[in-house]
PDB file of C-alpha atoms in Angstrom:
ATOM      1  CA  MET A1368     126.879 116.536  37.983  1.00  0.00           C
ATOM      2  CA  ASP A1369     130.644 116.198  37.512  1.00  0.00           C
ATOM      3  CA  ALA A1370     132.335 113.792  35.078  1.00  0.00           C
ATOM      4  CA  GLU A1371     133.157 111.155  37.714  1.00  0.00           C
ATOM      5  CA  GLU A1372     129.575 111.064  39.025  1.00  0.00           C
ATOM      6  CA  GLN A1373     128.264 110.737  35.473  1.00  0.00           C
ATOM      7  CA  LEU A1374     130.767 107.972  34.786  1.00  0.00           C
ATOM      8  CA  ARG A1375     129.898 106.014  37.954  1.00  0.00           C
ATOM      9  CA  GLY A1376     126.184 106.418  37.254  1.00  0.00           C
ATOM     10  CA  TRP A1377     126.548 105.255  33.670  1.00  0.00           C
ATOM     11  CA  PHE A1378     128.441 102.115  34.690  1.00  0.00           C
ATOM     12  CA  ALA A1379     125.971 101.433  37.534  1.00  0.00           C
ATOM     13  CA  GLY A1380     123.154 101.422  34.990  1.00  0.00           C
ATOM     14  CA  ARG A1381     125.069  99.585  32.279  1.00  0.00           C
ATOM     15  CA  LEU A1382     126.720  96.712  34.162  1.00  0.00           C
ATOM     16  CA  PRO A1383     124.583  93.580  34.471  1.00  0.00           C
ATOM     17  CA  GLU A1384     123.160  92.890  37.907  1.00  0.00           C
ATOM     18  CA  GLY A1385     124.736  89.914  39.616  1.00  0.00           C
ATOM     19  CA  TRP A1386     128.210  90.396  38.204  1.00  0.00           C
ATOM     20  CA  PHE A1387     129.531  91.908  41.411  1.00  0.00           C
ATOM     21  CA  ALA A1388     128.682  91.627  45.115  1.00  0.00           C
ATOM     22  CA  GLU A1389     128.709  95.417  45.485  1.00  0.00           C
ATOM     23  CA  ARG A1390     129.046  98.532  43.377  1.00  0.00           C
ATOM     24  CA  PRO A1391     132.312  98.344  41.454  1.00  0.00           C
ATOM     25  CA  ALA A1392     135.092 100.845  42.029  1.00  0.00           C
ATOM     26  CA  ILE A1393     135.455 103.166  39.065  1.00  0.00           C
ATOM     27  CA  VAL A1394     138.880 104.796  38.884  1.00  0.00           C
ATOM     28  CA  LEU A1395     139.449 107.592  36.403  1.00  0.00           C
ATOM     29  CA  ASP A1396     142.602 109.318  35.226  1.00  0.00           C
ATOM     30  CA  ARG A1397     143.533 111.300  32.115  1.00  0.00           C
ATOM     31  CA  GLU A1398     143.815 108.259  29.843  1.00  0.00           C
ATOM     32  CA  GLU A1399     141.870 105.389  31.374  1.00  0.00           C
ATOM     33  CA  ILE A1400     138.723 104.252  33.154  1.00  0.00           C
ATOM     34  CA  THR A1401     139.309 101.241  35.401  1.00  0.00           C
ATOM     35  CA  VAL A1402     136.370  99.138  36.587  1.00  0.00           C
ATOM     36  CA  ILE A1403     137.138  96.822  39.526  1.00  0.00           C
ATOM     37  CA  GLY A1404     134.282  94.727  40.878  1.00  0.00           C
ATOM     38  CA  THR A1405     134.183  92.464  43.900  1.00  0.00           C
ATOM     39  CA  LEU A1406     133.019  88.976  42.963  1.00  0.00           C
ATOM     40  CA  PRO A1407     130.384  87.294  45.150  1.00  0.00           C
ATOM     41  CA  PRO A1408     131.912  84.874  47.687  1.00  0.00           C
ATOM     42  CA  LEU A1409     132.950  81.501  46.291  1.00  0.00           C
ATOM     43  CA  THR A1410     131.075  79.142  48.591  1.00  0.00           C
ATOM     44  CA  VAL A1411     132.721  75.952  47.287  1.00  0.00           C
ATOM     45  CA  ALA A1412     136.078  77.234  48.590  1.00  0.00           C
ATOM     46  CA  GLU A1413     134.892  77.491  52.197  1.00  0.00           C
ATOM     47  CA  GLY A1414     136.856  75.234  54.517  1.00  0.00           C
ATOM     48  CA  LEU A1415     139.476  74.320  51.930  1.00  0.00           C
ATOM     49  CA  PRO A1416     143.189  74.425  52.772  1.00  0.00           C
ATOM     50  CA  ASP A1417     144.917  77.652  51.704  1.00  0.00           C
ATOM     51  CA  ALA A1418     146.506  76.217  48.552  1.00  0.00           C
ATOM     52  CA  GLU A1419     143.209  74.725  47.324  1.00  0.00           C
ATOM     53  CA  ARG A1420     141.331  77.899  48.229  1.00  0.00           C
ATOM     54  CA  ALA A1421     143.825  79.989  46.205  1.00  0.00           C
ATOM     55  CA  ALA A1422     143.506  77.631  43.231  1.00  0.00           C
ATOM     56  CA  ALA A1423     139.695  77.759  43.474  1.00  0.00           C
ATOM     57  CA  ALA A1424     139.791  81.575  43.554  1.00  0.00           C
ATOM     58  CA  GLU A1425     142.079  81.614  40.512  1.00  0.00           C
ATOM     59  CA  GLY A1426     139.677  79.334  38.634  1.00  0.00           C
ATOM     60  CA  TYR A1427     136.731  81.489  39.720  1.00  0.00           C
ATOM     61  CA  VAL A1428     138.388  84.619  38.354  1.00  0.00           C
ATOM     62  CA  GLU A1429     139.216  82.897  35.039  1.00  0.00           C
ATOM     63  CA  ARG A1430     135.650  81.594  34.727  1.00  0.00           C
ATOM     64  CA  PHE A1431     134.221  85.067  35.342  1.00  0.00           C
ATOM     65  CA  ARG A1432     136.669  86.564  32.863  1.00  0.00           C
ATOM     66  CA  GLU A1433     135.760  84.124  30.093  1.00  0.00           C
ATOM     67  CA  GLU A1434     131.993  84.154  30.733  1.00  0.00           C
ATOM     68  CA  THR A1435     131.800  87.967  30.724  1.00  0.00           C
ATOM     69  CA  ARG A1436     134.359  88.748  28.015  1.00  0.00           C
ATOM     70  CA  GLU A1437     131.925  89.617  25.191  1.00  0.00           C
ATOM     71  CA  ARG A1438     129.689  91.784  27.402  1.00  0.00           C
ATOM     72  CA  ARG A1439     132.678  93.551  28.958  1.00  0.00           C
ATOM     73  CA  MET A1440     134.081  94.303  25.507  1.00  0.00           C
ATOM     74  CA  GLU A1441     130.709  95.646  24.356  1.00  0.00           C
ATOM     75  CA  ILE A1442     130.364  97.859  27.444  1.00  0.00           C
ATOM     76  CA  ALA A1443     133.968  99.044  27.065  1.00  0.00           C
ATOM     77  CA  ARG A1444     133.396 100.019  23.423  1.00  0.00           C
ATOM     78  CA  GLU A1445     130.308 102.036  24.405  1.00  0.00           C
ATOM     79  CA  ALA A1446     132.143 103.728  27.281  1.00  0.00           C
ATOM     80  CA  GLU A1447     135.200 104.461  25.148  1.00  0.00           C
ATOM     81  CA  HIS A1448     132.995 106.101  22.538  1.00  0.00           C
ATOM     82  CA  ARG A1449     131.005 108.064  25.120  1.00  0.00           C
ATOM     83  CA  PHE A1450     133.811 109.119  27.492  1.00  0.00           C
ATOM     84  CA  ARG A1451     136.772 109.105  25.065  1.00  0.00           C
ATOM     85  CA  LYS A1452     138.972 107.003  27.356  1.00  0.00           C
ATOM     86  CA  LYS A1453     140.096 103.380  27.281  1.00  0.00           C
ATOM     87  CA  VAL A1454     138.407 100.992  29.727  1.00  0.00           C
ATOM     88  CA  SER A1455     140.305  98.447  31.818  1.00  0.00           C
ATOM     89  CA  TRP A1456     138.748  95.669  33.880  1.00  0.00           C
ATOM     90  CA  GLY A1457     139.610  93.846  37.075  1.00  0.00           C
ATOM     91  CA  VAL A1458     138.004  91.910  39.911  1.00  0.00           C
ATOM     92  CA  THR A1459     138.584  91.439  43.599  1.00  0.00           C
ATOM     93  CA  VAL A1460     138.114  88.034  45.199  1.00  0.00           C
ATOM     94  CA  ASP A1461     139.131  87.121  48.757  1.00  0.00           C
ATOM     95  CA  GLY A1462     140.764  90.539  49.130  1.00  0.00           C
ATOM     96  CA  GLU A1463     143.061  90.077  46.109  1.00  0.00           C
ATOM     97  CA  THR A1464     142.631  92.215  42.995  1.00  0.00           C
ATOM     98  CA  VAL A1465     143.304  90.701  39.576  1.00  0.00           C
ATOM     99  CA  MET A1466     143.450  92.991  36.561  1.00  0.00           C
ATOM    100  CA  PHE A1467     142.324  91.618  33.191  1.00  0.00           C
ATOM    101  CA  THR A1468     143.383  94.550  31.079  1.00  0.00           C
ATOM    102  CA  THR A1469     145.314  97.709  31.788  1.00  0.00           C
ATOM    103  CA  LEU A1470     146.588 100.543  29.717  1.00  0.00           C
ATOM    104  CA  SER A1471     150.331 101.098  29.720  1.00  0.00           C
ATOM    105  CA  VAL A1472     151.086 104.752  29.086  1.00  0.00           C
ATOM    106  CA  PRO A1473     154.580 106.097  28.429  1.00  0.00           C
ATOM    107  CA  VAL A1474     155.667 108.841  30.799  1.00  0.00           C
ATOM    108  CA  MET A1475     158.737 110.943  30.230  1.00  0.00           C
ATOM    109  CA  THR A1476     160.782 112.343  33.078  1.00  0.00           C
ATOM    110  CA  ARG A1477     164.125 114.022  33.537  1.00  0.00           C
ATOM    111  CA  LEU A1478     166.372 112.500  36.171  1.00  0.00           C
ATOM    112  CA  ARG A1479     169.633 113.725  37.630  1.00  0.00           C
ATOM    113  CA  GLN A1480     172.607 111.413  38.014  1.00  0.00           C
ATOM    114  CA  PRO A1481     171.837 110.173  41.582  1.00  0.00           C
ATOM    115  CA  GLU A1482     168.308 109.224  40.483  1.00  0.00           C
ATOM    116  CA  ARG A1483     169.612 107.475  37.356  1.00  0.00           C
ATOM    117  CA  GLN A1484     172.091 105.580  39.534  1.00  0.00           C
ATOM    118  CA  VAL A1485     169.194 104.216  41.595  1.00  0.00           C
ATOM    119  CA  LEU A1486     167.562 102.905  38.422  1.00  0.00           C
ATOM    120  CA  ASP A1487     170.873 101.526  37.107  1.00  0.00           C
ATOM    121  CA  THR A1488     171.440  99.688  40.410  1.00  0.00           C
ATOM    122  CA  LEU A1489     168.041  98.030  40.098  1.00  0.00           C
ATOM    123  CA  VAL A1490     168.887  96.993  36.528  1.00  0.00           C
ATOM    124  CA  ALA A1491     172.351  95.687  37.509  1.00  0.00           C
ATOM    125  CA  ALA A1492     170.827  93.692  40.386  1.00  0.00           C
ATOM    126  CA  GLY A1493     168.332  92.041  38.048  1.00  0.00           C
ATOM    127  CA  VAL A1494     165.313  93.636  39.751  1.00  0.00           C
ATOM    128  CA  ALA A1495     164.412  95.293  36.431  1.00  0.00           C
ATOM    129  CA  ARG A1496     165.367  94.789  32.792  1.00  0.00           C
ATOM    130  CA  SER A1497     165.676  98.474  31.954  1.00  0.00           C
ATOM    131  CA  ARG A1498     165.526 101.929  33.466  1.00  0.00           C
ATOM    132  CA  SER A1499     161.904 102.099  32.385  1.00  0.00           C
ATOM    133  CA  ASP A1500     161.080  98.855  34.226  1.00  0.00           C
ATOM    134  CA  ALA A1501     163.062 100.057  37.249  1.00  0.00           C
ATOM    135  CA  LEU A1502     161.090 103.295  37.389  1.00  0.00           C
ATOM    136  CA  ALA A1503     157.807 101.375  37.120  1.00  0.00           C
ATOM    137  CA  TRP A1504     159.018  99.090  39.951  1.00  0.00           C
ATOM    138  CA  CYS A1505     159.741 102.148  42.122  1.00  0.00           C
ATOM    139  CA  VAL A1506     156.301 103.600  41.450  1.00  0.00           C
ATOM    140  CA  ARG A1507     154.627 100.274  42.350  1.00  0.00           C
ATOM    141  CA  LEU A1508     156.660 100.101  45.572  1.00  0.00           C
ATOM    142  CA  VAL A1509     155.600 103.602  46.581  1.00  0.00           C
ATOM    143  CA  GLY A1510     152.020 102.728  45.626  1.00  0.00           C
ATOM    144  CA  ARG A1511     152.028  99.744  48.001  1.00  0.00           C
ATOM    145  CA  HIS A1512     153.196 101.920  50.860  1.00  0.00           C
ATOM    146  CA  THR A1513     151.168 105.001  50.015  1.00  0.00           C
ATOM    147  CA  ASP A1514     148.792 104.865  52.975  1.00  0.00           C
ATOM    148  CA  SER A1515     151.457 104.640  55.676  1.00  0.00           C
ATOM    149  CA  TRP A1516     153.749 107.056  53.848  1.00  0.00           C
ATOM    150  CA  LEU A1517     151.003 109.654  53.364  1.00  0.00           C
ATOM    151  CA  ALA A1518     149.971 109.322  57.017  1.00  0.00           C
ATOM    152  CA  ASP A1519     153.595 109.951  58.043  1.00  0.00           C
ATOM    153  CA  LEU A1520     153.753 112.892  55.647  1.00  0.00           C
ATOM    154  CA  ARG A1521     150.542 114.381  57.076  1.00  0.00           C
ATOM    155  CA  ASP A1522     151.906 113.999  60.617  1.00  0.00           C
ATOM    156  CA  ALA A1523     155.097 115.759  59.584  1.00  0.00           C
ATOM    157  CA  LEU A1524     153.109 118.603  58.010  1.00  0.00           C
ATOM    158  CA  GLN A1525     151.066 119.001  61.199  1.00  0.00           C
ATOM    159  CA  HIS A1526     154.334 119.214  63.149  1.00  0.00           C
ATOM    160  CA  VAL A1527     155.608 121.899  60.756  1.00  0.00           C
ATOM    161  CA  ASP A1528     152.339 123.835  61.222  1.00  0.00           C
ATOM    162  CA  ARG A1529     152.720 123.631  65.026  1.00  0.00           C
ATOM    163  CA  VAL A1530     156.338 124.823  64.921  1.00  0.00           C
ATOM    164  CA  ARG A1531     155.429 127.584  62.471  1.00  0.00           C
ATOM    165  CA  SER A1532     152.563 128.790  64.706  1.00  0.00           C
ATOM    166  CA  GLU A1533     154.908 128.945  67.737  1.00  0.00           C
ATOM    167  CA  GLY A1534     157.427 131.063  65.836  1.00  0.00           C
ATOM    168  CA  PRO A1535     157.394 134.801  65.245  1.00  0.00           C
ATOM    169  CA  GLY A1536     154.610 136.253  63.121  1.00  0.00           C
ATOM    170  CA  LEU A1537     155.027 137.469  59.578  1.00  0.00           C
ATOM    171  CA  VAL A1538     156.599 140.895  59.151  1.00  0.00           C
ATOM    172  CA  ASP A1539     154.494 143.414  57.213  1.00  0.00           C
TER     173      ASP A1539
END
């Protein structure tokens, strides 16, 4: 059993039944374990106008957060001890994900002048307060468009493979 399977299994056995409508998503990277569960439907919000429905969902998320805080902290401490990674929590309600806690990890990169100018433009325009914020903004933007961008990238790679296969063979 690999580490991710063990992690998912441990959380499946450790999380209280009834917290989520389905198995939570467990996302793992080098520093953090993120647990995102889908809350059961909020029946009192059915038929409400959009603004009231959004406010009801917000209240529902806050209620869940407060009512589960001590148990989530206890489970997180156990997981952090066992898996040696920080645990972050979030929920999905009505298709929107709300994160309660997240780990912010510094990442160093080297950028050439044209790349720094992009960040400086974002800072000058007030989109970000600093180069660091601007870089985080860029990463979030790419993250939002990942699916369509990756599909386009895969299509382009298939085209390259087709063109390559139609060309001359490799010389020995």
